[in-house]
XYZ file of C-alpha atoms in Angstrom:
591
model
C 38.049 -2.858 23.842
C 35.471 -3.235 26.569
C 35.222 0.538 26.922
C 34.750 0.937 23.161
C 32.059 -1.733 23.162
C 30.155 0.003 25.963
C 30.545 3.349 24.221
C 29.288 1.893 20.944
C 26.233 0.516 22.727
C 25.501 3.897 24.272
C 25.831 5.607 20.882
C 23.486 3.036 19.372
C 20.945 3.564 22.141
C 21.090 7.317 21.521
C 21.185 7.102 17.718
C 17.792 8.730 17.171
C 18.632 11.682 19.384
C 22.027 12.071 17.730
C 20.471 12.062 14.252
C 17.876 14.546 15.446
C 20.520 16.985 16.685
C 23.415 16.477 14.265
C 21.626 16.347 10.902
C 20.433 19.995 11.007
C 24.021 21.079 11.689
C 25.379 18.956 8.830
C 22.789 20.358 6.419
C 23.412 24.021 7.308
C 25.787 24.593 4.343
C 22.821 23.967 2.015
C 21.194 27.173 3.265
C 24.188 29.259 2.171
C 25.032 27.375 -1.043
C 21.762 28.309 -2.747
C 19.764 31.533 -3.066
C 18.165 32.334 0.325
C 14.583 31.190 -0.339
C 15.518 28.064 -2.301
C 18.273 27.150 0.169
C 15.977 27.287 3.185
C 13.327 25.210 1.416
C 15.847 22.572 0.334
C 17.216 22.479 3.897
C 13.781 21.594 5.260
C 13.134 18.993 2.562
C 16.489 17.261 3.083
C 16.039 17.384 6.845
C 12.617 15.725 6.578
C 13.972 13.168 4.124
C 16.714 12.116 6.545
C 14.297 12.002 9.483
C 11.901 9.880 7.453
C 14.591 7.453 6.307
C 16.146 7.091 9.776
C 12.867 7.438 11.720
C 14.599 9.758 14.166
C 11.087 11.045 14.789
C 7.862 9.152 14.154
C 6.926 9.484 10.478
C 3.761 11.438 11.252
C 5.610 13.852 13.559
C 8.206 14.524 10.860
C 5.321 15.275 8.501
C 4.250 18.072 10.860
C 7.596 19.895 10.641
C 6.475 22.106 7.693
C 3.923 23.738 10.015
C 6.838 24.820 12.218
C 9.727 25.389 9.840
C 8.151 26.924 6.740
C 6.627 29.927 8.556
C 9.684 30.461 10.816
C 12.059 30.380 7.840
C 9.869 32.666 5.769
C 9.114 30.071 3.094
C 5.321 29.839 3.436
C 2.764 31.556 5.606
C 1.024 29.429 8.195
C -2.331 29.998 6.478
C -0.842 28.484 3.301
C 0.803 25.480 4.992
C -1.966 24.216 7.262
C -4.675 23.761 4.582
C -2.370 21.307 2.766
C -3.041 18.735 5.488
C -6.685 18.379 4.511
C -6.923 18.919 0.792
C -9.339 17.167 -1.539
C -7.113 14.085 -1.873
C -6.993 13.527 1.903
C -10.770 13.297 2.044
C -10.766 10.672 -0.708
C -8.299 8.664 1.367
C -10.337 9.215 4.526
C -13.488 7.961 2.818
C -11.647 4.783 1.796
C -10.465 4.248 5.369
C -13.983 4.698 6.733
C -15.365 2.176 4.241
C -12.613 -0.239 5.291
C -13.623 0.225 8.947
C -17.210 -0.760 8.132
C -16.022 -3.839 6.237
C -13.914 -4.848 9.238
C -16.718 -4.150 11.684
C -19.042 -6.704 10.090
C -16.400 -9.283 9.088
C -17.167 -8.917 5.400
C -13.452 -9.131 4.582
C -13.203 -12.517 6.296
C -16.231 -13.875 4.452
C -14.789 -12.812 1.090
C -11.388 -14.375 1.817
C -12.775 -17.713 3.036
C -15.181 -17.904 0.099
C -12.321 -17.511 -2.371
C -10.340 -20.233 -0.565
C -13.257 -22.660 -0.793
C -13.197 -22.271 -4.572
C -9.456 -22.738 -5.203
C -8.938 -25.811 -3.021
C -6.108 -26.732 -0.668
C -3.432 -28.210 -2.917
C -0.320 -26.157 -2.052
C 0.047 -24.446 -5.416
C -3.634 -23.497 -5.551
C -3.685 -22.600 -1.874
C -0.935 -20.047 -2.532
C -2.958 -18.763 -5.485
C -6.100 -18.433 -3.382
C -4.300 -16.621 -0.574
C -2.694 -14.203 -3.011
C -5.939 -13.443 -4.832
C -7.818 -12.940 -1.552
C -5.123 -10.717 -0.073
C -4.693 -8.653 -3.242
C -8.437 -8.048 -3.542
C -8.724 -6.960 0.082
C -5.642 -4.773 -0.245
C -7.285 -2.870 -3.099
C -9.754 -1.445 -0.585
C -8.154 -1.929 2.834
C -4.637 -1.008 3.898
C -1.826 -3.385 2.975
C -0.971 -3.890 6.638
C -4.550 -4.686 7.629
C -4.989 -7.157 4.767
C -1.801 -8.973 5.746
C -2.728 -9.073 9.427
C -6.100 -10.577 8.585
C -4.885 -13.201 6.101
C -1.768 -14.515 7.870
C -3.670 -16.148 10.759
C -5.925 -17.887 8.227
C -2.866 -19.103 6.311
C -1.235 -20.367 9.511
C -4.351 -22.291 10.580
C -4.740 -23.884 7.148
C -1.119 -25.005 7.142
C -1.377 -26.562 10.578
C -4.410 -28.552 9.469
C -2.765 -29.444 6.172
C 0.260 -30.956 7.917
C -1.536 -32.300 10.971
C 0.040 -29.966 13.525
C -2.070 -29.444 16.606
C -0.179 -26.660 18.391
C -1.893 -23.322 18.540
C -1.103 -20.694 16.002
C 0.803 -17.597 16.947
C -2.342 -15.635 16.244
C -5.875 -16.721 16.917
C -7.763 -17.264 13.685
C -11.011 -16.118 15.135
C -9.901 -12.571 15.753
C -12.357 -10.098 14.351
C -10.206 -7.011 14.142
C -7.457 -6.393 11.675
C -5.002 -4.508 13.868
C -1.574 -6.038 13.230
C -0.021 -4.972 16.526
C -1.377 -7.773 18.753
C -0.175 -10.438 16.327
C 3.289 -8.997 15.909
C 3.728 -8.236 19.596
C 2.386 -11.610 20.645
C 5.101 -13.326 18.663
C 7.860 -10.983 19.745
C 6.787 -11.150 23.380
C 6.860 -14.934 23.589
C 9.240 -16.088 26.253
C 12.084 -18.425 25.500
C 10.416 -21.295 27.351
C 7.371 -20.950 25.071
C 9.388 -22.400 22.184
C 9.823 -26.169 22.108
C 13.347 -27.235 22.881
C 15.064 -29.281 20.232
C 17.015 -32.348 21.361
C 20.747 -31.821 21.487
C 21.506 -34.829 19.287
C 18.467 -35.505 17.141
C 18.306 -38.887 15.526
C 19.152 -38.730 11.828
C 16.133 -38.900 9.551
C 15.920 -41.107 6.484
C 16.440 -39.349 3.179
C 12.744 -39.595 2.324
C 11.772 -38.041 5.661
C 14.298 -35.244 5.178
C 12.850 -34.438 1.779
C 9.310 -34.497 3.167
C 10.300 -32.187 6.025
C 12.071 -29.829 3.613
C 9.038 -29.801 1.372
C 6.760 -29.041 4.325
C 8.965 -26.114 5.384
C 8.939 -24.761 1.847
C 5.143 -24.824 1.745
C 5.075 -22.883 5.022
C 7.472 -20.309 3.648
C 5.728 -20.014 0.300
C 2.286 -19.451 1.763
C 3.475 -16.976 4.394
C 5.637 -14.964 2.013
C 2.888 -14.809 -0.615
C 0.549 -12.843 1.663
C 2.613 -9.648 2.175
C 3.730 -9.711 -1.466
C 0.128 -9.928 -2.657
C -0.860 -7.111 -0.288
C 1.824 -4.812 -1.702
C 0.871 -5.651 -5.289
C -2.882 -5.412 -4.708
C -2.679 -1.992 -3.094
C -1.462 -0.458 -6.349
C -4.699 -1.238 -8.215
C -6.796 1.589 -6.756
C -6.080 5.190 -5.837
C -7.179 4.552 -2.267
C -5.290 1.257 -1.961
C -2.008 2.765 -0.796
C -0.727 6.198 0.219
C 1.755 6.777 -2.663
C -1.077 6.635 -5.194
C -2.870 9.462 -3.415
C 0.331 11.455 -3.067
C 0.679 11.214 -6.848
C -2.860 12.547 -7.269
C -2.235 15.414 -4.853
C 1.181 16.136 -6.354
C -0.242 16.431 -9.853
C -2.967 18.799 -8.684
C -0.400 20.905 -6.838
C 2.205 21.085 -9.618
C -0.241 21.101 -12.541
C -3.574 22.561 -11.357
C -5.134 22.303 -14.825
C -4.518 18.553 -15.091
C -7.515 16.236 -14.754
C -6.102 13.053 -16.304
C -5.739 10.975 -13.128
C -8.839 9.958 -11.208
C -10.147 6.771 -9.666
C -11.486 5.418 -12.970
C -8.485 6.119 -15.195
C -6.064 4.810 -12.562
C -8.097 1.626 -12.124
C -8.099 0.936 -15.877
C -4.307 1.287 -15.937
C -3.370 -0.361 -12.637
C -5.728 -3.359 -12.541
C -4.135 -5.172 -15.536
C -0.708 -4.349 -14.103
C -1.694 -5.773 -10.732
C -3.195 -8.941 -12.241
C -0.144 -9.562 -14.430
C 2.358 -9.026 -11.623
C 0.273 -11.110 -9.215
C 0.232 -13.991 -11.698
C 4.008 -13.788 -12.209
C 4.586 -13.563 -8.449
C 2.409 -16.646 -7.915
C 4.369 -18.628 -10.517
C 7.688 -17.549 -8.987
C 6.689 -18.333 -5.390
C 5.136 -21.637 -6.458
C 8.317 -22.551 -8.313
C 10.487 -21.760 -5.281
C 8.314 -23.102 -2.479
C 5.045 -24.630 -3.624
C 6.171 -27.562 -5.756
C 5.092 -26.127 -9.083
C 5.044 -29.583 -10.640
C 3.677 -31.240 -7.452
C 6.595 -33.693 -7.266
C 6.831 -33.521 -3.485
C 3.084 -33.648 -2.979
C 2.588 -36.936 -4.820
C 5.073 -38.964 -2.803
C 2.751 -39.682 0.129
C -0.721 -39.567 -1.342
C -2.553 -41.043 1.674
C -1.056 -38.626 4.231
C -1.457 -35.676 1.912
C -5.096 -36.543 1.184
C -5.774 -36.628 4.922
C -4.104 -33.244 5.362
C -6.108 -31.794 2.490
C -9.328 -33.048 4.060
C -8.421 -31.433 7.397
C -7.556 -28.120 5.750
C -10.699 -28.189 3.603
C -12.818 -28.950 6.654
C -11.186 -26.127 8.598
C -11.931 -23.587 5.832
C -15.517 -24.809 5.543
C -16.056 -24.680 9.319
C -14.592 -21.189 9.572
C -16.901 -20.029 6.803
C -19.924 -21.724 8.378
C -19.107 -20.155 11.740
C -19.742 -16.773 10.146
C -23.372 -17.841 9.687
C -25.708 -16.416 7.078
C -25.085 -12.891 5.869
C -26.745 -10.514 8.273
C -28.658 -7.460 7.163
C -25.723 -5.264 8.167
C -23.263 -7.291 6.086
C -25.482 -7.071 3.023
C -25.930 -3.343 3.527
C -22.183 -2.752 3.831
C -21.540 -4.901 0.766
C -24.059 -2.934 -1.306
C -22.604 0.395 -0.149
C -19.105 -0.890 -0.872
C -20.106 -1.821 -4.425
C -21.815 1.553 -4.835
C -18.667 3.250 -3.524
C -16.467 1.530 -6.127
C -18.909 1.932 -9.040
C -19.570 5.630 -8.485
C -15.857 6.380 -8.117
C -15.074 4.478 -11.303
C -17.815 6.059 -13.400
C -17.488 9.631 -12.145
C -15.197 10.495 -15.040
C -13.827 7.304 -16.656
C -12.547 9.234 -19.724
C -13.556 6.560 -22.261
C -17.277 7.381 -21.792
C -19.054 10.414 -20.285
C -19.221 10.079 -16.511
C -22.061 10.961 -14.163
C -20.171 14.094 -13.072
C -21.272 15.643 -16.386
C -24.731 15.979 -14.849
C -23.372 18.647 -12.514
C -21.549 21.918 -12.954
C -18.062 21.234 -14.376
C -15.286 21.219 -11.791
C -17.563 21.043 -8.766
C -17.509 17.284 -8.118
C -14.474 15.119 -7.414
C -13.601 11.647 -6.156
C -13.572 13.057 -2.611
C -17.173 14.250 -2.966
C -18.173 10.789 -4.194
C -16.374 8.899 -1.431
C -17.555 11.061 1.464
C -21.146 10.986 0.141
C -21.259 7.197 0.323
C -19.452 6.670 3.633
C -21.671 9.262 5.350
C -24.554 6.806 4.893
C -22.701 4.296 7.093
C -23.162 6.521 10.135
C -26.966 6.633 10.023
C -28.077 3.538 8.089
C -29.437 0.999 10.633
C -27.546 -2.248 11.237
C -30.833 -4.156 11.615
C -33.680 -4.402 9.152
C -36.217 -1.603 9.767
C -39.712 -2.815 10.621
C -43.037 -1.006 10.521
C -44.354 -3.380 13.195
C -41.958 -1.844 15.704
C -43.791 1.484 15.464
C -47.122 -0.175 16.198
C -45.920 -2.523 18.953
C -45.893 -0.488 22.166
C -44.434 -3.426 24.110
C -41.406 -3.774 21.875
C -37.987 -2.736 23.101
C -37.274 0.955 22.630
C -33.506 0.706 22.451
C -31.839 2.677 19.691
C -30.627 0.633 16.716
C -26.921 1.043 16.072
C -25.843 2.354 12.668
C -23.566 0.341 10.386
C -20.594 2.244 11.762
C -20.171 4.450 14.809
C -17.741 7.345 14.851
C -16.037 5.889 17.907
C -15.233 2.712 15.964
C -14.018 4.754 12.987
C -11.728 6.796 15.253
C -10.171 3.616 16.638
C -9.452 1.974 13.293
C -8.450 4.872 11.001
C -4.656 5.358 10.778
C -4.647 9.138 11.160
C -0.859 9.228 10.899
C -1.066 8.391 7.188
C -3.280 11.439 6.592
C -0.645 13.606 8.281
C 2.010 12.019 6.051
C -0.014 12.963 2.983
C -0.324 16.516 4.282
C 3.413 16.745 4.876
C 4.066 15.707 1.300
C 1.609 18.240 -0.111
C 3.159 20.979 2.046
C 6.598 20.175 0.667
C 5.272 20.355 -2.898
C 3.631 23.717 -2.193
C 6.839 25.091 -0.674
C 8.915 23.923 -3.670
C 6.627 25.852 -5.973
C 6.347 29.037 -3.903
C 10.033 29.281 -2.942
C 11.350 28.823 -6.464
C 13.077 25.550 -5.583
C 11.250 23.879 -8.492
C 12.884 26.370 -10.858
C 16.294 25.716 -9.294
C 15.861 21.928 -9.618
C 14.768 22.402 -13.219
C 17.941 24.360 -13.961
C 20.108 21.629 -12.411
C 18.425 19.003 -14.592
C 19.274 20.881 -17.769
C 22.092 18.444 -18.759
C 19.559 15.599 -18.841
C 17.500 17.104 -21.666
C 19.047 14.731 -24.206
C 18.481 11.555 -22.179
C 16.133 9.024 -23.776
C 12.747 9.000 -21.975
C 12.689 5.200 -22.058
C 16.088 5.042 -20.363
C 14.929 7.648 -17.831
C 11.899 5.531 -16.884
C 14.012 2.393 -16.496
C 16.523 4.218 -14.306
C 13.790 5.807 -12.184
C 11.995 2.520 -11.505
C 15.280 0.786 -10.664
C 16.386 3.499 -8.210
C 12.978 3.925 -6.562
C 12.276 0.208 -6.124
C 15.602 -0.449 -4.425
C 15.529 2.819 -2.452
C 12.154 1.968 -0.939
C 13.623 -1.256 0.470
C 15.224 0.921 3.150
C 12.666 3.736 3.500
C 8.920 4.072 3.899
C 7.089 3.978 0.567
C 5.242 7.150 1.553
C 8.461 8.985 2.386
C 10.085 7.702 -0.802
C 7.419 9.068 -3.130
C 7.289 12.384 -1.274
C 11.034 12.760 -1.878
C 11.103 11.636 -5.505
C 7.842 12.965 -6.955
C 8.798 16.677 -7.281
C 12.053 15.680 -8.971
C 10.163 13.448 -11.421
C 7.846 16.314 -12.344
C 10.707 18.686 -13.076
C 12.702 16.022 -14.932
C 9.703 15.333 -17.182
C 9.467 19.025 -18.011
C 13.158 19.088 -18.922
C 12.799 15.981 -21.091
C 9.671 17.463 -22.725
C 7.675 14.314 -22.013
C 4.325 13.848 -20.332
C 4.928 14.282 -16.569
C 2.932 11.145 -15.783
C 5.328 9.126 -17.942
C 7.897 9.484 -15.165
C 5.670 10.071 -12.133
C 3.526 6.940 -12.474
C 6.425 4.426 -12.556
C 8.006 6.148 -9.558
C 4.703 5.973 -7.664
C 3.938 2.320 -8.372
C 7.573 1.359 -7.818
C 7.355 2.623 -4.233
C 5.038 -0.303 -3.447
C 7.375 -2.924 -4.902
C 9.524 -3.533 -1.817
C 9.906 -7.279 -1.374
C 13.460 -8.027 -0.253
C 13.721 -7.111 3.436
C 11.518 -7.544 6.531
C 11.861 -3.822 7.297
C 10.829 -2.725 3.794
C 7.097 -2.647 4.532
C 4.834 -3.394 7.524
C 3.348 -6.458 5.710
C 6.858 -7.894 5.278
C 7.561 -7.288 8.972
C 4.366 -9.030 10.059
C 5.089 -12.106 7.921
C 8.682 -12.225 9.163
C 7.448 -12.086 12.768
C 5.639 -15.391 12.258
C 8.986 -17.097 12.839
C 8.937 -19.337 9.756
C 10.812 -16.981 7.418
C 14.492 -16.089 7.352
C 15.985 -12.909 5.952
C 17.706 -14.925 3.230
C 14.320 -16.331 2.170
C 12.941 -12.852 1.637
C 16.086 -11.633 -0.132
C 16.177 -14.636 -2.458
C 12.505 -14.311 -3.344
C 12.317 -10.535 -3.282
C 15.327 -9.789 -5.475
C 13.750 -11.355 -8.547
C 10.380 -9.825 -7.569
C 12.040 -6.388 -7.623
C 13.616 -7.046 -11.014
C 10.337 -8.350 -12.430
C 8.578 -5.269 -11.055
C 11.010 -3.042 -12.939
C 10.399 -4.879 -16.223
C 6.614 -5.045 -15.885
C 6.341 -1.369 -14.935
C 8.406 -0.335 -17.948
C 6.278 -2.494 -20.206
C 3.026 -1.100 -18.806
C 3.999 2.560 -19.055
C 5.118 2.069 -22.670
C 2.051 0.119 -23.823
C -1.477 0.340 -22.429
C -0.765 3.396 -20.252
C -0.140 5.460 -23.400
C -3.776 5.807 -24.564
C -5.209 5.901 -21.022
C -3.203 8.961 -19.920
C -2.396 10.368 -23.392
C 1.310 9.916 -22.746
C 2.264 10.293 -26.401
C 2.178 14.092 -26.334
C 3.293 16.952 -24.133
C 0.013 18.179 -22.566
C -1.201 21.777 -22.539
C -1.197 21.957 -18.741
C 2.478 20.941 -18.740
C 3.192 23.535 -21.447
C 1.749 26.161 -19.141
C 3.983 24.974 -16.294
C 6.996 24.973 -18.625
C 6.312 28.568 -19.580
C 6.142 29.610 -15.928
C 9.327 27.743 -14.997
C 11.609 28.366 -17.951
C 10.098 31.440 -19.517
C 9.892 29.656 -22.898
C 6.775 29.961 -24.973
C 4.945 26.711 -25.679
C 5.702 27.018 -29.371
C 9.427 26.717 -28.663
C 8.984 23.182 -27.397
C 6.222 22.075 -29.701
C 8.642 20.127 -31.848
C 9.784 18.096 -28.824
C 6.320 17.199 -27.596
C 6.152 13.732 -29.112
C 7.318 10.830 -26.977
C 9.675 8.612 -28.903
C 9.461 5.076 -27.594
C-alpha cells in the first residue's frame, strides 16, 4: 500500500506532463476516422480543448498551438493563421484594456466604488447591494478579476469596522493597483503561526451569543461571495467586459462575414437589462441566505450594531476623503471614459442612425472607435496646461507625464487573453477552410426537428455547468462553432443559440476554481466550498431561466431573431448546397 501511495503521488505530480504526452496518442484515431483534412482539424481542436480543460499547458500557450499545428498538418497556411491573432475584435478588446489601465492609474475606480457605498449605507442588506452594484459597474469596463481584487479589500475593511474587529485585513485597503496576485498569494503564503490558535476546550457560549456569532459569520460570507458573483454578472453587460463576448463577435464575423447585427450598442441594449435583472435576483438570494433579508438578526442588539454601523460609515467616508479632490488627470480620464462608452454605443445603435453613417460604409468599426479614444491617453497631459509656463523662464522645465504611459499599459494589460482570443479565431478559420464545419453540419442532421426553444434551454444548461470546470474563454471557443452549425441545421437565427451559450459561459458560481474572481474570494479564508456550492447551484439555475427568458423576449427585436437572416442563408447555401428558397418556409422562429 505504501508503494502504491508513493506511486500515486508521483503520477499526480507528473499529471500535466502525462496529459501532454498521452492525449495526442489517445486522439490519433480521430485523424483516421474522418476524411483527411477534417480529421486533422478535429484532432487539433480536441487536443486544444483537452489542454485547456486540464491546463496541461498555460491557457495562452495552448492558444498558440494553431500557429504550429495547422501549417504542419496542412490545414492552414501560416500567413492565414497568424493574422487571426490580431483581428479587428482584438483591437476593440485591447482598447478596453488600455482604458481600464488609465482608470486604475488614477484611482478613478476606487472613487466610484466608495461613492456608491456612501449612498447605500452600511446596513448589511444594503451593504451587499452597494458592493454588488459597485463591482458590477466596474466589471462592465474592467476585467472581472481586477474588479474583484479591488473590491474585496474594501469589503473586508468595512466588515471589520462593522463588527469591531481590529486585526489587519488579509489585503491592505489602501493598495492602488488592481493586480489580484499579491492578495491571493499573501493569504496562501501565510504561515501557520500567523493564524490565531483556538483554545482546545472553548467555553460554551450562551444561545444568544451563538446566534449573534452565526449571524456575523453569515454577513461575512454574504458580502464576500457577492463580490465575485457581481463581477461575473457585470462583465456580460458590455462587449469588452469579458472575453467570451468578444469571441462571439469575432466568431460571427468569421462564420458569417456579411453579418453586422452585433456591435457594442446592440449588445449593450440587450445585455444591460439582463445584467440588472440577474444582479437584482442575485442580491435577493444572497441577502436571503446570508444578509438577514428581514433584518431579524440585526435588530437584536441595536446599541452594538449602531456603533458598528458608525465605525463602518466613518471608515468609508475617511477612505473617500483620503482620495482628496478630483485631480485634473482624474477628470480627464473620466471624460475620456464617458466619450469612449458614448461613441461605441452610438456608432451604429440600430434603432437610430449612428455617427458611422457620416463615413464611407464599412470603413469604421468598434475597434476604430476604441483605439481612437485610448490613443489620446498617451499624449494628453496629466496636469492642467498653463500659458504662464511658456512665459516663465524660471519655471521647472520637466516634461509633464501623459495620462498613461506605455510602460504602465504593458504592465497591466493581460496579453494572454488576447492570445486566447486569437487561438479561438484560428480554430474557427480552420473549421471553415478544412471543411470540418460541413462535416459537423452533416452530423447534426438528426437534430433538424428539435424545437429551438428546447435547444436553447439544453445549450444554456450544458454550457453553464460545463464552465464550472473549464475556463469561460476555453468553453466558448469549444462550443461556439457547434452552436453556429446547429442553428443552421435548425433553420433559426444563429444568434438565437450563440448568444445564450456566450452569456452562459460567464455564469459559473458553484466552485472556487470556476473563475478567478471565485478563487480570490475563496482565498480570503471566510468561505467554504459548501457555501459556494449551496449559493451557486441556485444561481446557475436562475441564470438558465433568465437567459432563456431574455433570448425569447427582448432579444428578438434587437437582433431580429424572428427570421432566418440573409447572411445565414448564404452560409447555408455554401454548406449544404441548398438554395435559400428551399428553406424559406422554415425561416420563422416558432417560440
